[in-house]
Coordinates of C-alpha atoms in Angstrom, one line a residue:
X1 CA -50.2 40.0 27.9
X2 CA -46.5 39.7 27.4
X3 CA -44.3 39.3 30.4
X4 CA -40.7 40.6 30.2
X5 CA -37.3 39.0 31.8
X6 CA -37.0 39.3 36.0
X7 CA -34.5 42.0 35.6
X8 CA -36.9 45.5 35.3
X9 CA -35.7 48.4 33.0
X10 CA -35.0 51.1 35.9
X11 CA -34.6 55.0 35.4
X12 CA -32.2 56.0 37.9
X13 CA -31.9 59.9 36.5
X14 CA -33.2 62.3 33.7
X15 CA -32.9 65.6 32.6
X16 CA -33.2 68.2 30.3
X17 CA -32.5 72.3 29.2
X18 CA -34.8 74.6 29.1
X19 CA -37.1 74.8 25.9
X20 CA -36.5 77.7 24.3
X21 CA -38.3 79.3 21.1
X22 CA -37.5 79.0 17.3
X23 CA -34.8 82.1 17.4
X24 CA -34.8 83.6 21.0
X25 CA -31.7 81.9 23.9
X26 CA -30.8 78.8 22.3
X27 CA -30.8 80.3 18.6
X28 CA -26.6 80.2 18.9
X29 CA -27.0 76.0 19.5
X30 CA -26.7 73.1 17.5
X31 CA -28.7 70.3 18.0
X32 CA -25.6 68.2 18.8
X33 CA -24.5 71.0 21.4
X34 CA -27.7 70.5 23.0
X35 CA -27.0 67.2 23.4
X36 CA -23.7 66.9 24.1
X37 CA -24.3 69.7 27.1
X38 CA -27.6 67.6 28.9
X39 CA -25.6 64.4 28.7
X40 CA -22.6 65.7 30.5
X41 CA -24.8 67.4 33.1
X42 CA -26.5 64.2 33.5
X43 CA -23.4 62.4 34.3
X44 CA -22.1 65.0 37.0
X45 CA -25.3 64.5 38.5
X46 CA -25.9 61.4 38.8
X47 CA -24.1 58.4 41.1
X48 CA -22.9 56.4 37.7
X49 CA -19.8 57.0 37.0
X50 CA -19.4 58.2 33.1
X51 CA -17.3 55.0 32.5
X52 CA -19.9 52.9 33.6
X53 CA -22.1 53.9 30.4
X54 CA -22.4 50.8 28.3
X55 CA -24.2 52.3 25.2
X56 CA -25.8 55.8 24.3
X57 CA -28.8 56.0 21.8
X58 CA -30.0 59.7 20.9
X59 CA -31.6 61.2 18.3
X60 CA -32.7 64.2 16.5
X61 CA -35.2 64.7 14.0
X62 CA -34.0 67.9 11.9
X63 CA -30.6 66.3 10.6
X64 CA -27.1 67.9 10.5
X65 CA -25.6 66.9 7.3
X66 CA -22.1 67.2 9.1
X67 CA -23.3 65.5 12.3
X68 CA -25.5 62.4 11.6
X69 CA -24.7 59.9 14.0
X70 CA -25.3 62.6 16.6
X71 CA -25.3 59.8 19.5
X72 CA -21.3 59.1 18.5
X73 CA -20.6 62.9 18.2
X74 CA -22.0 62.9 21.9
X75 CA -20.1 60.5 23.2
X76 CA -16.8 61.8 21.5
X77 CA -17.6 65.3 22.9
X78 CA -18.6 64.0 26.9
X79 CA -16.9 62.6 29.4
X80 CA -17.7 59.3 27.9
X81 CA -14.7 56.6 26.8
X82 CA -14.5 56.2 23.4
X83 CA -15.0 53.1 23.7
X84 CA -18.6 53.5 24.8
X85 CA -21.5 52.0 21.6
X86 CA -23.3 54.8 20.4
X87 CA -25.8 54.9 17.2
X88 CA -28.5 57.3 16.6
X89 CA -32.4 56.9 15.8
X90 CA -34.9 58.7 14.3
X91 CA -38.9 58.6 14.8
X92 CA -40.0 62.2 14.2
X93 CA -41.9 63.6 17.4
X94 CA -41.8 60.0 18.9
X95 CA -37.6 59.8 18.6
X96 CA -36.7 59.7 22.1
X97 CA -39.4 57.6 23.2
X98 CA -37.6 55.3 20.7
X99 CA -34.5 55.5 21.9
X100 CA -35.6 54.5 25.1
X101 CA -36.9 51.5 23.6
X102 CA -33.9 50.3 22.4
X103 CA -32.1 51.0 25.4
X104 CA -34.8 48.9 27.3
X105 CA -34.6 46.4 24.7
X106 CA -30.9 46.1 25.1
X107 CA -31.1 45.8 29.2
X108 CA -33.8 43.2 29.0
X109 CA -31.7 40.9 26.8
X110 CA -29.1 41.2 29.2
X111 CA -26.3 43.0 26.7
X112 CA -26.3 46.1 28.3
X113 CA -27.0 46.9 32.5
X114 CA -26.4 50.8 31.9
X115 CA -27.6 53.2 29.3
X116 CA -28.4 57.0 28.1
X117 CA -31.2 57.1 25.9
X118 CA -32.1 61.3 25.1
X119 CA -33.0 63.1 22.1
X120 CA -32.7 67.2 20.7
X121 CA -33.1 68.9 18.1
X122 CA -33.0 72.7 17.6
X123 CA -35.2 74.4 14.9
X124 CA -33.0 77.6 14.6
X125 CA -30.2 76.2 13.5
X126 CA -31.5 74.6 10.4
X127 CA -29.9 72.8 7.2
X128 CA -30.8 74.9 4.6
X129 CA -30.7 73.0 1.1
X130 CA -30.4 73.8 -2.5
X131 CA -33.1 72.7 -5.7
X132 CA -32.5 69.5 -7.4
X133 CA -31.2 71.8 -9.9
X134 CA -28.8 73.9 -8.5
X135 CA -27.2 70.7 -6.9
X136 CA -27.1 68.5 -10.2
X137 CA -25.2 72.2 -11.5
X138 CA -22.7 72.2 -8.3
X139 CA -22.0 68.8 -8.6
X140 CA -21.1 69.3 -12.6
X141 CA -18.9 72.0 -11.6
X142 CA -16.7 70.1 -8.9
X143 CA -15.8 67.8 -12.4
X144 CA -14.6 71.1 -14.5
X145 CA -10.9 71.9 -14.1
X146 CA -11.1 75.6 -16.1
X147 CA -12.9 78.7 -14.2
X148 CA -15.1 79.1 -17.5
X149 CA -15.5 75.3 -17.5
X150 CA -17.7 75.7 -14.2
X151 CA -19.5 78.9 -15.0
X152 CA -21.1 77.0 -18.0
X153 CA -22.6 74.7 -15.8
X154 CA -25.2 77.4 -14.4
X155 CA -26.4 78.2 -17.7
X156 CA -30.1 77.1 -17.7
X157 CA -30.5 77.3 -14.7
X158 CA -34.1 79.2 -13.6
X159 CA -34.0 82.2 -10.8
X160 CA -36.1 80.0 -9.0
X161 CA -33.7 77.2 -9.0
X162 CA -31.0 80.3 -6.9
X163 CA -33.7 79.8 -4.1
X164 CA -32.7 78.1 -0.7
X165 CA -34.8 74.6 0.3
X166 CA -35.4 74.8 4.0
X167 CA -36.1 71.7 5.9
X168 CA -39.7 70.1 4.7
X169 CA -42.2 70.4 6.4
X170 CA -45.1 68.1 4.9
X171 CA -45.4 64.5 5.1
X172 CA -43.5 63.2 2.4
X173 CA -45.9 60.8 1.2
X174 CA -49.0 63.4 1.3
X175 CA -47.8 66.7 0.6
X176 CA -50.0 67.6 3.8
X177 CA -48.6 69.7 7.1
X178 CA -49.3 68.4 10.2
X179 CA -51.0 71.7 11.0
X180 CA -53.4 71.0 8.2
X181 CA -53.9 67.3 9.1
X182 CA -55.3 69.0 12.3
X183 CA -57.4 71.2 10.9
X184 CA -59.0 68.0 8.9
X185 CA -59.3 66.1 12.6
X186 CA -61.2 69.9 13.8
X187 CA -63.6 69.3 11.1
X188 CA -64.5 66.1 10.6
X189 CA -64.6 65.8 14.8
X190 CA -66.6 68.8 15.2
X191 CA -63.6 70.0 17.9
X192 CA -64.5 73.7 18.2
X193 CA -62.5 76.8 17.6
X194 CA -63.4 77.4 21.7
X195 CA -62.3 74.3 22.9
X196 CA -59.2 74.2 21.4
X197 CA -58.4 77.9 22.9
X198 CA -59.4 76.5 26.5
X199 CA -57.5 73.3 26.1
X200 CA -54.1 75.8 25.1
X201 CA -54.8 78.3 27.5
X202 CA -55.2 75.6 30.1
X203 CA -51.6 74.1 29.0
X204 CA -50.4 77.4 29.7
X205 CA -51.6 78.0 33.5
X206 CA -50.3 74.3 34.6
X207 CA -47.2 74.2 33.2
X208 CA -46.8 77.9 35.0
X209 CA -48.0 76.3 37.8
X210 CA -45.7 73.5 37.9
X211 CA -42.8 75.9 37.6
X212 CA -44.1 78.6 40.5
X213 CA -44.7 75.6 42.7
X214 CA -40.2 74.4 42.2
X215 CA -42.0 71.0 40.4
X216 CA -39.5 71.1 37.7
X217 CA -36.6 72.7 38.7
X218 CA -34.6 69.7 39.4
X219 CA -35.5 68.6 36.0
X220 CA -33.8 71.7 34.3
X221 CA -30.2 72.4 34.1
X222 CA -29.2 75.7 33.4
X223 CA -27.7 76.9 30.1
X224 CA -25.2 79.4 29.6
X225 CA -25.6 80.0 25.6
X226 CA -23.3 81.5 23.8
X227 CA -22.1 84.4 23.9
X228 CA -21.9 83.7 27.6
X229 CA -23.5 86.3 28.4
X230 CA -26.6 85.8 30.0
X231 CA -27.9 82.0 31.7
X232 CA -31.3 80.2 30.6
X233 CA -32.7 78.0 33.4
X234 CA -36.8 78.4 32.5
X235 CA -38.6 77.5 29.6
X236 CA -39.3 81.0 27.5
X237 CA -42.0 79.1 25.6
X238 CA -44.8 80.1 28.4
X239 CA -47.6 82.6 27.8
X240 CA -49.7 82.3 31.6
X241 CA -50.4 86.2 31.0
X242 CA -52.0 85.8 28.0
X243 CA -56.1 86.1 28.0
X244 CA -58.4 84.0 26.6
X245 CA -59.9 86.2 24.5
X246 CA -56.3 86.7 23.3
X247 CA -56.7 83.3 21.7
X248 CA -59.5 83.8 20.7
X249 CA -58.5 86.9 18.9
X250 CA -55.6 85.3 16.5
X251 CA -56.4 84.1 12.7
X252 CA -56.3 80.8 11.6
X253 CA -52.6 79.8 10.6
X254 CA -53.5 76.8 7.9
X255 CA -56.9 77.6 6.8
X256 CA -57.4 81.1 6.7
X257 CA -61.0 81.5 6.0
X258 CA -63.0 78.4 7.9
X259 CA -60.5 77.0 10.1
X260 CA -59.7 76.9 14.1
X261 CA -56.0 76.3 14.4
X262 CA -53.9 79.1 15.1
X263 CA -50.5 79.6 16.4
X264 CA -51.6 79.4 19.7
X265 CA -53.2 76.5 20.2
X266 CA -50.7 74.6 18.6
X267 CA -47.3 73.8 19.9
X268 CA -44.3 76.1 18.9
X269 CA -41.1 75.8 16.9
X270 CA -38.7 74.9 20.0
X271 CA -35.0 74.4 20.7
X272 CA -33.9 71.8 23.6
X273 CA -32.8 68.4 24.6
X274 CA -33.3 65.6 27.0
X275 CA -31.8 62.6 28.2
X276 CA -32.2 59.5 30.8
X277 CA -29.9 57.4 32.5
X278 CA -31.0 53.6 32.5
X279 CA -29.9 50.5 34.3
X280 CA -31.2 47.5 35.4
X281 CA -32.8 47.2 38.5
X282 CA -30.7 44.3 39.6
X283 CA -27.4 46.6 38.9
X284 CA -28.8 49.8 40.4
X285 CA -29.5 48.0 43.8
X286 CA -26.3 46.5 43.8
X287 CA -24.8 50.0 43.4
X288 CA -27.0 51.5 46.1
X289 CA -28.3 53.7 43.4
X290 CA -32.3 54.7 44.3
X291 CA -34.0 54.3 41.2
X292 CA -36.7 57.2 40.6
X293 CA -39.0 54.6 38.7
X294 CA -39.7 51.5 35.9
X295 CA -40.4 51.2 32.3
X296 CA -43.3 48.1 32.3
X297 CA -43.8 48.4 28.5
X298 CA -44.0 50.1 25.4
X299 CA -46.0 49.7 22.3
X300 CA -45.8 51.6 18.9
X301 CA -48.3 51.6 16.0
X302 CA -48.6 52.7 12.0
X303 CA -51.5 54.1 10.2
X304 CA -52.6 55.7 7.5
X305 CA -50.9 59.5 6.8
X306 CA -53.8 60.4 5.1
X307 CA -56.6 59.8 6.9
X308 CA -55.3 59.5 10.5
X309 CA -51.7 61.3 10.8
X310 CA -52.3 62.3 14.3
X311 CA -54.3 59.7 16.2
X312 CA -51.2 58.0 17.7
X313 CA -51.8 57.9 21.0
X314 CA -55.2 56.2 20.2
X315 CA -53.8 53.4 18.3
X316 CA -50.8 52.9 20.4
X317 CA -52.4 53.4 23.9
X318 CA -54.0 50.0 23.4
X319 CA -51.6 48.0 22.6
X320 CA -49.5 49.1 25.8
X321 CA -52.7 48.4 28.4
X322 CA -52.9 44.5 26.8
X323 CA -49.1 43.8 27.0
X324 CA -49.3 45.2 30.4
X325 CA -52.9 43.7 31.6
X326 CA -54.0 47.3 32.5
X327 CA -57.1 49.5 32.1
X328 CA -57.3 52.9 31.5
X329 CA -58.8 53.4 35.2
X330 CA -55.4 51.6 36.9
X331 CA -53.3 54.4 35.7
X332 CA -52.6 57.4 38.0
X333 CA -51.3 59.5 35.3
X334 CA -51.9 60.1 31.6
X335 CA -49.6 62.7 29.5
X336 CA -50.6 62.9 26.1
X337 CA -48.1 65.0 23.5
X338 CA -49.9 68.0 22.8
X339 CA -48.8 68.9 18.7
X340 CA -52.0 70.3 18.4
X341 CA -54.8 71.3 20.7
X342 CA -57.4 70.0 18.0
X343 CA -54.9 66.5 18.0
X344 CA -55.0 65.9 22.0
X345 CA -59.3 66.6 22.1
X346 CA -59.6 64.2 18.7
X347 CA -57.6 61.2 20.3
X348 CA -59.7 61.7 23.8
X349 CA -62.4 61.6 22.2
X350 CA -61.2 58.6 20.4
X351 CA -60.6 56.9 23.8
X352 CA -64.2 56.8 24.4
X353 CA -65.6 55.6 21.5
X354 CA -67.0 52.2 21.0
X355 CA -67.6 52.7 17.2
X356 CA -63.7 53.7 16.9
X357 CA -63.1 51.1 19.1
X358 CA -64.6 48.5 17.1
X359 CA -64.0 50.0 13.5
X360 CA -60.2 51.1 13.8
X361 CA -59.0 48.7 16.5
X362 CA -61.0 45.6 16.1
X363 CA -61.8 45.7 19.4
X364 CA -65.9 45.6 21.1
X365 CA -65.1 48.4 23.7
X366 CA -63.3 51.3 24.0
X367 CA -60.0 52.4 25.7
X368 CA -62.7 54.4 27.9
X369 CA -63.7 57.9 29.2
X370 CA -59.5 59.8 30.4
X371 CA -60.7 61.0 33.9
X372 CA -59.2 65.2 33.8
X373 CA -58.1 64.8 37.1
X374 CA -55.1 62.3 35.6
X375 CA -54.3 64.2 32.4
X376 CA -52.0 66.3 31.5
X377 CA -52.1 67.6 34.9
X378 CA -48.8 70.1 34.6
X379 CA -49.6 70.9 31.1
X380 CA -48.1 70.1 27.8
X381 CA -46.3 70.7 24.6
X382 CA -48.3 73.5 24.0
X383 CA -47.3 75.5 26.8
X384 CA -42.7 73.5 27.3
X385 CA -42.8 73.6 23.1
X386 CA -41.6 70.9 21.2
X387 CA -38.3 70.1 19.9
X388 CA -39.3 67.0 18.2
X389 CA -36.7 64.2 19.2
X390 CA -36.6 65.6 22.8
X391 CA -40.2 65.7 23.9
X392 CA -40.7 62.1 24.8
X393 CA -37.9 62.0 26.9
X394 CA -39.4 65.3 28.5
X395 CA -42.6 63.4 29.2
X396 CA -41.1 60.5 30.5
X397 CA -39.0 62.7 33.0
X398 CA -42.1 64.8 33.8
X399 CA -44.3 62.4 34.6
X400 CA -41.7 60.1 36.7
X401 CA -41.4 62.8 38.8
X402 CA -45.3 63.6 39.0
X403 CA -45.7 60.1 40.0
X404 CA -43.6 60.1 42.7
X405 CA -45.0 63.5 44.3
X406 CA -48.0 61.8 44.5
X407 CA -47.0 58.4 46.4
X408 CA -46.2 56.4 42.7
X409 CA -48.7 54.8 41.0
X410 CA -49.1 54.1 36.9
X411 CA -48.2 56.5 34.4
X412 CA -49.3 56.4 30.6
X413 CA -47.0 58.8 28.2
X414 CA -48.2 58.8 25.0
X415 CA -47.2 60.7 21.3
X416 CA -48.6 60.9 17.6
X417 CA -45.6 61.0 15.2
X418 CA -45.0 62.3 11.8
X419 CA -45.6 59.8 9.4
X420 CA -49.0 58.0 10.7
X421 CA -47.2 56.7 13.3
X422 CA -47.8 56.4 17.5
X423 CA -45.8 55.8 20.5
X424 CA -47.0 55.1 24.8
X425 CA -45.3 54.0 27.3
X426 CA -46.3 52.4 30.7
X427 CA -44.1 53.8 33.6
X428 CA -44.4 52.8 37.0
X429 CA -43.1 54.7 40.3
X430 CA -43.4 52.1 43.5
X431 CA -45.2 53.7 46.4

């Protein structure tokens, strides 16, 4: 167990736009306008004045070649001084739960008292690359002085090599999509086609739920994309209408003949962005400033791409109950990312076994049995979408809030990242 300094990390404020879909209201946005819009409506929000901001840590995951220290660009296109530290980070679907992190980090060591940590990204407006070829060509021609000089620099050149590169989407070191890492975890778990159908549809009525029921409207600012004509203040990523046997009724999207994940049970291509005001506790107190809750601790882990890309949270979770001298069963809350249907039932079941337990983590028992009643309980990123560097901080704000409702208590938020990699947090609402 590892104790951290007197003064606690305290969030005093969060929030985030709606989630949209991959080309539907937010389609007209940057990733950097995202941002720049949900930090400035966090700071007319909130009681801290905009000067007050000591540093600002946000990332994205889909870069912007002509933005890529979008934490600066923020800060020069807010209400923010100038003169307020910025620097961006990058931890694919676990980014904002690492800029967080460091904004913990920085409070605990006593540099900073206040802080924005926040993260979007926006899969519509994407960088769209040339081949190896093509660019070694472009870069020959920016040498020739003569018209003709540059034209003879595309000679040899293949049709294929005219083709645009979008954005990758396989791990790097594999070749494998994350989609088909899921399909191996389907397999090799015996997660069935049905279960993962029940476990989306049931992301879907929550989440609904948790919007019909006002849970999340103070969590949402509205968005007035452009062309201005028309306002966003809902997630358009929710399908409650949609049937069961509807799931059941789409093909498989990676493995077309034997597999079970489909578009459906998987989360979507999403636009959006989130952020959260930090301080100390000892400054927000002095300010008068209620505080809406506590970071205890955090905890990442690394494994293998290969053979366990998405079994984060079941790695990670671990190491956040020791530092913390916690249980599974003291938590109130768990929120698990959901990238995949198949991904969320594989790490559960994970949780709960003592052969994992003692092969993978070196430990004689389990994490334990994740009680229904305590997870996921207003749905996930199956049903809000996921654009990747904004979905911790989404999770973080969500289940603040959840806590809260409920009197306070212990909340777990926990993510699998590109890469092999895994993120959880420990947050704590006082009652």
């Amino acid at each position: 167990m590892v104790t951290q300094p007197q003064d606690r990390v305290a969030f005093v404020a969060g929030l985030r736009t709606p989630f949209a879909r991959q080309s539907t209201s937010l389609q007209a946005l940057t990733a950097l306008e995202l941002g720049q819009q949900v930090v400035d409506e966090l700071l007319l929000r909130s009681p801290v004045d905009a000067n007050s901001i000591e540093q600002l840590v946000f990332g994205q995951v889909i870069q912007m070649p002509s933005a890529p220290n979008i934490a600066r660009e923020i800060v020069l296109g807010s209400r923010m001084p100038v003169t307020t530290d910025a620097y961006s980070v990058t931890r694919a679907c676990a980014t904002s739960f690492q800029s967080v992190a460091n904004i913990a980090d920085a409070i605990w060591q006593g540099r900073i008292t206040t802080g924005i940590a926040g993260g979007a990204d926006s899969s519509s407006v994407l960088p769209i690359g040339v081949s190896r070829a093509m660019a070694a060509s472009l870069l020959a021609m920016n040498k020739q002085k003569t018209l003709w000089g540059k034209v003879k620099q595309l000679r040899g050149l293949k049709a294929k090599d005219y083709l645009p590169v979008p954005p990758a989407v396989a791990e790097y070191s594999t070749g494998e999509t994350m989609g088909q890492a899921a399909e191996k975890m389907a397999k090799s778990m015996s997660i069935s086609r049905l279960e993962q159908d029940q476990f989306a549809y049931q992301s879907h009525q929550k989440a609904q739920a948790a919007w019909d029921s006002g849970f999340l409207s103070s969590q949402v600012m509205p968005i007035y994309p452009k062309p201005y004509t028309d306002w966003m203040e809902c997630d358009n990523t929710l399908r409650p209408e949609a049937l069961l046997s509807e799931y059941q009724s789409l093909r498989p999207a990676f493995d077309r003949h034997h597999g079970s994940v489909t578009a459906a049970n998987s989360s979507p291509m999403t636009d959006g962005a989130a952020a959260l005001l930090m301080m100390s506790e000892k400054k927000a107190k002095s300010l008068g400033i209620p505080i809406l809750g506590y970071l205890k601790d955090y905890a990442f882990a690394g494994l293998s791409a290969q053979e366990a890309l998405l079994m984060g949270p079941a790695h990670a979770t671990p190491k956040v109950l020791e530092r913390c001298g916690l249980t599974l069963d003291d938590l109130t809350l768990i929120d698990m990312h959901e990238a995949f249907a198949a991904q969320v039932l594989a790490n559960v079941k994970m949780f709960a076994s003592k052969t994992f337990a003692q092969q993978q983590l070196g430990k004689t028992t389990p994490i334990g049995d994740i009680d229904p009643q305590k997870f996921n309980v207003l749905g996930g990123s199956i049903a809000y979408g996921h654009p990747f560097a904004a979905t911790g901080a989404r999770m973080i704000l969500q289940t603040l809030h959840e806590l809260r409702r409920r009197g306070g208590g212990l909340g777990l938020t926990t993510a699998c990242a590109a890469g092999g990699l895994g993120a959880a947090m420990i947050l704590e609402v006082e009652s």
